[in-house]
Tab-separated table of C-alpha atoms and ligand atoms in Angstrom:
chain	number	residue	atom	x	y	z
F	1	MET	CA	16.439	10.398	6.018
F	2	SER	CA	14.702	7.265	4.831
F	3	ALA	CA	12.204	5.183	6.787
F	4	ARG	CA	13.027	2.214	9.001
F	5	VAL	CA	11.554	-0.753	7.143
F	6	THR	CA	9.917	-3.385	9.365
F	7	VAL	CA	7.799	-6.466	8.713
F	8	VAL	CA	4.908	-8.115	10.533
F	9	GLU	CA	2.674	-10.990	9.546
F	10	GLY	CA	-1.009	-10.193	9.698
F	11	ASP	CA	-3.982	-8.228	8.433
F	12	ILE	CA	-3.240	-4.684	7.323
F	13	THR	CA	-6.678	-3.438	8.384
F	14	ALA	CA	-5.843	-4.072	12.060
F	15	GLN	CA	-2.534	-2.173	12.087
F	16	GLU	CA	-2.215	0.637	14.609
F	17	VAL	CA	-0.440	3.097	12.356
F	18	ASP	CA	-1.086	6.605	11.066
F	19	ALA	CA	-1.804	5.407	7.539
F	20	VAL	CA	-2.430	2.119	5.740
F	21	VAL	CA	-1.615	1.773	2.069
F	22	ASN	CA	-4.231	0.198	-0.167
F	23	ALA	CA	-3.453	-1.699	-3.379
F	24	ALA	CA	-6.360	-0.113	-5.247
F	25	ASN	CA	-7.246	-0.100	-8.936
F	26	ARG	CA	-7.619	2.785	-11.381
F	27	ALA	CA	-11.376	3.082	-10.853
F	28	MET	CA	-10.889	3.636	-7.088
F	29	ARG	CA	-14.289	2.142	-6.288
F	30	GLY	CA	-13.181	-0.887	-4.272
F	31	GLY	CA	-12.249	-4.366	-5.451
F	32	GLY	CA	-10.954	-7.722	-4.260
F	33	GLY	CA	-7.971	-8.753	-2.144
F	34	VAL	CA	-6.575	-6.171	0.252
F	35	ASP	CA	-8.746	-3.461	-1.378
F	36	GLY	CA	-11.910	-5.342	-0.438
F	37	ALA	CA	-10.629	-5.983	3.093
F	38	ILE	CA	-9.804	-2.289	3.573
F	39	HIS	CA	-13.211	-1.110	2.325
F	40	ARG	CA	-14.990	-3.664	4.543
F	41	ALA	CA	-12.982	-2.663	7.617
F	42	GLY	CA	-13.196	1.083	6.956
F	43	GLY	CA	-16.904	1.061	6.149
F	44	PRO	CA	-18.953	3.011	3.570
F	45	GLU	CA	-17.273	6.314	4.421
F	46	VAL	CA	-14.179	5.129	2.544
F	47	LEU	CA	-16.040	4.626	-0.734
F	48	GLU	CA	-17.826	7.947	-0.290
F	49	ASP	CA	-14.498	9.705	0.168
F	50	CYS	CA	-13.054	7.868	-2.872
F	51	ARG	CA	-15.963	9.116	-5.011
F	52	ARG	CA	-15.556	12.645	-3.731
F	53	ARG	CA	-11.788	12.899	-3.984
F	54	PHE	CA	-11.209	10.716	-7.073
F	55	PRO	CA	-14.160	11.249	-9.431
F	56	HIS	CA	-11.973	10.141	-12.358
F	57	GLY	CA	-10.007	7.478	-10.471
F	58	LEU	CA	-6.215	7.420	-10.230
F	59	ALA	CA	-3.402	6.556	-12.666
F	60	THR	CA	-1.235	3.447	-12.410
F	61	GLY	CA	1.802	4.233	-10.253
F	62	ASP	CA	0.116	7.167	-8.529
F	63	ALA	CA	-1.093	7.617	-4.928
F	64	GLY	CA	-3.762	9.627	-3.128
F	65	TRP	CA	-5.414	9.583	0.292
F	66	THR	CA	-8.820	9.223	1.901
F	67	THR	CA	-10.156	8.792	5.414
F	68	ALA	CA	-9.637	5.342	6.957
F	69	GLY	CA	-13.209	5.278	8.315
F	70	ARG	CA	-13.534	2.756	11.147
F	71	MET	CA	-9.978	1.403	10.958
F	72	PRO	CA	-7.491	2.254	13.709
F	73	ALA	CA	-5.412	4.195	11.161
F	74	ARG	CA	-6.262	7.815	10.406
F	75	TRP	CA	-5.724	7.721	6.635
F	76	ILE	CA	-5.693	5.323	3.716
F	77	ILE	CA	-3.080	6.025	1.086
F	78	HIS	CA	-4.381	4.399	-2.104
F	79	VAL	CA	-1.890	3.365	-4.754
F	80	VAL	CA	-2.600	1.776	-8.121
F	81	GLY	CA	-0.107	-0.988	-8.775
F	82	PRO	CA	0.698	-2.186	-12.290
F	83	ASN	CA	-1.321	-5.207	-13.424
F	84	TYR	CA	1.436	-7.650	-14.381
F	85	ARG	CA	-1.100	-10.205	-15.524
F	86	ALA	CA	-2.491	-7.678	-18.012
F	87	GLY	CA	0.980	-6.879	-19.400
F	88	GLU	CA	1.896	-3.895	-17.209
F	89	THR	CA	5.388	-5.191	-16.396
F	90	ASP	CA	7.259	-1.866	-16.141
F	91	ARG	CA	8.926	-2.077	-12.724
F	92	ALA	CA	9.202	1.728	-12.508
F	93	LEU	CA	5.415	1.805	-12.015
F	94	LEU	CA	5.692	-0.472	-8.987
F	95	VAL	CA	8.591	1.538	-7.542
F	96	SER	CA	6.532	4.698	-8.129
F	97	CYS	CA	3.690	3.332	-5.959
F	98	TYR	CA	5.981	3.131	-2.923
F	99	ALA	CA	7.733	6.453	-3.589
F	100	ARG	CA	4.441	8.304	-4.207
F	101	ALA	CA	2.876	6.712	-1.098
F	102	LEU	CA	5.751	8.052	1.012
F	103	ALA	CA	5.343	11.506	-0.573
F	104	VAL	CA	1.626	11.516	0.291
F	105	ALA	CA	2.462	10.332	3.837
F	106	ASP	CA	4.841	13.280	4.127
F	107	GLU	CA	2.097	15.693	2.998
F	108	LEU	CA	-0.197	14.215	5.661
F	109	GLY	CA	2.440	14.186	8.388
F	110	ALA	CA	2.071	10.414	8.881
F	111	SER	CA	5.034	8.901	10.693
F	112	THR	CA	3.998	5.227	10.716
F	113	VAL	CA	2.702	3.681	7.505
F	114	ALA	CA	1.706	0.061	6.805
F	115	PHE	CA	2.137	-1.336	3.285
F	116	PRO	CA	0.814	-4.470	1.591
F	117	LEU	CA	2.821	-6.113	-1.193
F	118	VAL	CA	1.396	-4.001	-3.985
F	119	SER	CA	0.596	-5.923	-7.207
F	120	ALA	CA	1.698	-9.261	-5.717
F	121	GLY	CA	-1.821	-10.719	-5.447
F	122	ILE	CA	-4.538	-10.515	-8.084
F	123	TYR	CA	-2.247	-8.428	-10.333
F	124	GLY	CA	0.267	-11.276	-10.421
F	125	TRP	CA	3.632	-9.552	-9.930
F	126	PRO	CA	6.228	-12.262	-9.095
F	127	ARG	CA	6.461	-12.146	-5.317
F	128	GLY	CA	10.248	-12.150	-4.965
F	129	ASP	CA	10.573	-9.138	-7.236
F	130	ALA	CA	7.596	-7.377	-5.627
F	131	ILE	CA	9.336	-7.762	-2.258
F	132	ASP	CA	12.617	-6.504	-3.669
F	133	ALA	CA	10.923	-3.401	-5.149
F	134	ALA	CA	9.168	-2.697	-1.827
F	135	VAL	CA	12.210	-3.174	0.397
F	136	SER	CA	14.638	-1.257	-1.810
F	137	THR	CA	12.292	1.680	-2.517
F	138	LEU	CA	11.045	2.063	1.066
F	139	GLY	CA	14.590	1.781	2.392
F	140	SER	CA	16.133	4.389	0.087
F	141	THR	CA	13.490	7.080	-0.587
F	142	PRO	CA	13.989	10.315	1.387
F	143	THR	CA	10.971	10.840	3.690
F	144	SER	CA	9.900	12.010	7.133
F	145	VAL	CA	8.082	8.688	7.664
F	146	GLU	CA	9.773	6.931	10.578
F	147	GLU	CA	8.445	3.395	10.121
F	148	ALA	CA	7.423	1.773	6.849
F	149	ARG	CA	5.831	-1.484	7.976
F	150	LEU	CA	5.427	-4.236	5.416
F	151	VAL	CA	2.433	-6.373	6.345
F	152	ALA	CA	2.904	-9.909	5.080
F	153	TYR	CA	-0.292	-11.814	4.456
F	154	GLY	CA	0.851	-15.313	5.367
F	155	ARG	CA	3.959	-16.993	6.676
F	156	ALA	CA	5.660	-17.561	3.313
F	157	ALA	CA	5.576	-13.876	2.404
F	158	TYR	CA	6.748	-12.980	5.911
F	159	ASP	CA	9.780	-15.288	5.667
F	160	GLU	CA	10.703	-13.931	2.235
F	161	ILE	CA	10.503	-10.333	3.432
F	162	VAL	CA	12.667	-11.107	6.484
F	163	THR	CA	15.274	-12.593	4.152
F	164	ALA	CA	15.121	-9.555	1.824
F	165	LEU	CA	15.520	-7.164	4.774
F	166	SER	CA	18.614	-8.984	5.992
F	167	ARG	CA	20.399	-8.617	2.620
M	201	LIG	P1	-3.053	-6.478	-6.332
M	201	LIG	O1	-4.293	-6.390	-7.184
M	201	LIG	O2	-2.279	-5.173	-6.269
M	201	LIG	O3	-2.214	-7.654	-6.675
M	201	LIG	P2	-4.100	-7.865	-3.945
M	201	LIG	O4	-4.971	-7.296	-2.902
M	201	LIG	O5	-4.643	-8.980	-4.764
M	201	LIG	O6	-3.615	-6.614	-4.838
M	201	LIG	O7	-2.747	-8.386	-3.292
M	201	LIG	C1	-1.727	-7.541	-2.816
M	201	LIG	C2	-1.079	-8.209	-1.621
M	201	LIG	O8	-1.896	-8.012	-0.472
M	201	LIG	C3	-0.902	-9.707	-1.765
M	201	LIG	O9	0.400	-10.039	-1.286
M	201	LIG	C4	-2.005	-10.285	-0.854
M	201	LIG	O10	-1.620	-11.528	-0.309
M	201	LIG	C5	-2.044	-9.222	0.221
M	201	LIG	N1	-3.261	-9.129	1.048
M	201	LIG	C6	-4.518	-9.522	0.768
M	201	LIG	N2	-5.341	-9.228	1.811
M	201	LIG	C7	-4.573	-8.632	2.760
M	201	LIG	C8	-4.801	-8.107	4.080
M	201	LIG	N3	-6.021	-8.112	4.641
M	201	LIG	N4	-3.740	-7.576	4.757
M	201	LIG	C9	-2.516	-7.541	4.205
M	201	LIG	N5	-2.231	-8.002	2.976
M	201	LIG	C10	-3.246	-8.552	2.265
């Protein structure tokens, strides 16, 4: 089975789900955008767990988990999206982020998972294609996750995801 893909507009840190996905970077020590928001909402425990579990960081396209600290979710699944702006334009790396995140969710037994649009912010992946990669990978990858919730940050992204889901 594959997950039911849904969309909401809002802040991923407030989602009442089993796991939230973070668009992290290879160093896994926090950063800007959604990464910064997740570390602020989760509190210092998240960074401590990142240091403990990922002493050497994480590779582009890979995923791993930590505690979610003070967020309503139980886990954070960190993925490292490709940095389009820096020339990492191989779409397979972006697809891998979603597929690996679902595999980690399966290991954890998470049934509801919230995703941001990985690489579509600071890393500069063209939004339409980032949405297409998210919707097609989440909708076709075999998993025990029941709901894969795309969290759109802003109305424009929300509308584009709704359109992609209806195709
Ligand atoms: P990347 O470096 O992978 O591009 P960003 O955090 O810059 O990561 O952006 C990824 C996506 O997350 C963008 O679509 C951005 O608008 C969105 N985003 C930023 N903050 C939040 C948040 N608090 N909740 C949900 N999405 C967010």
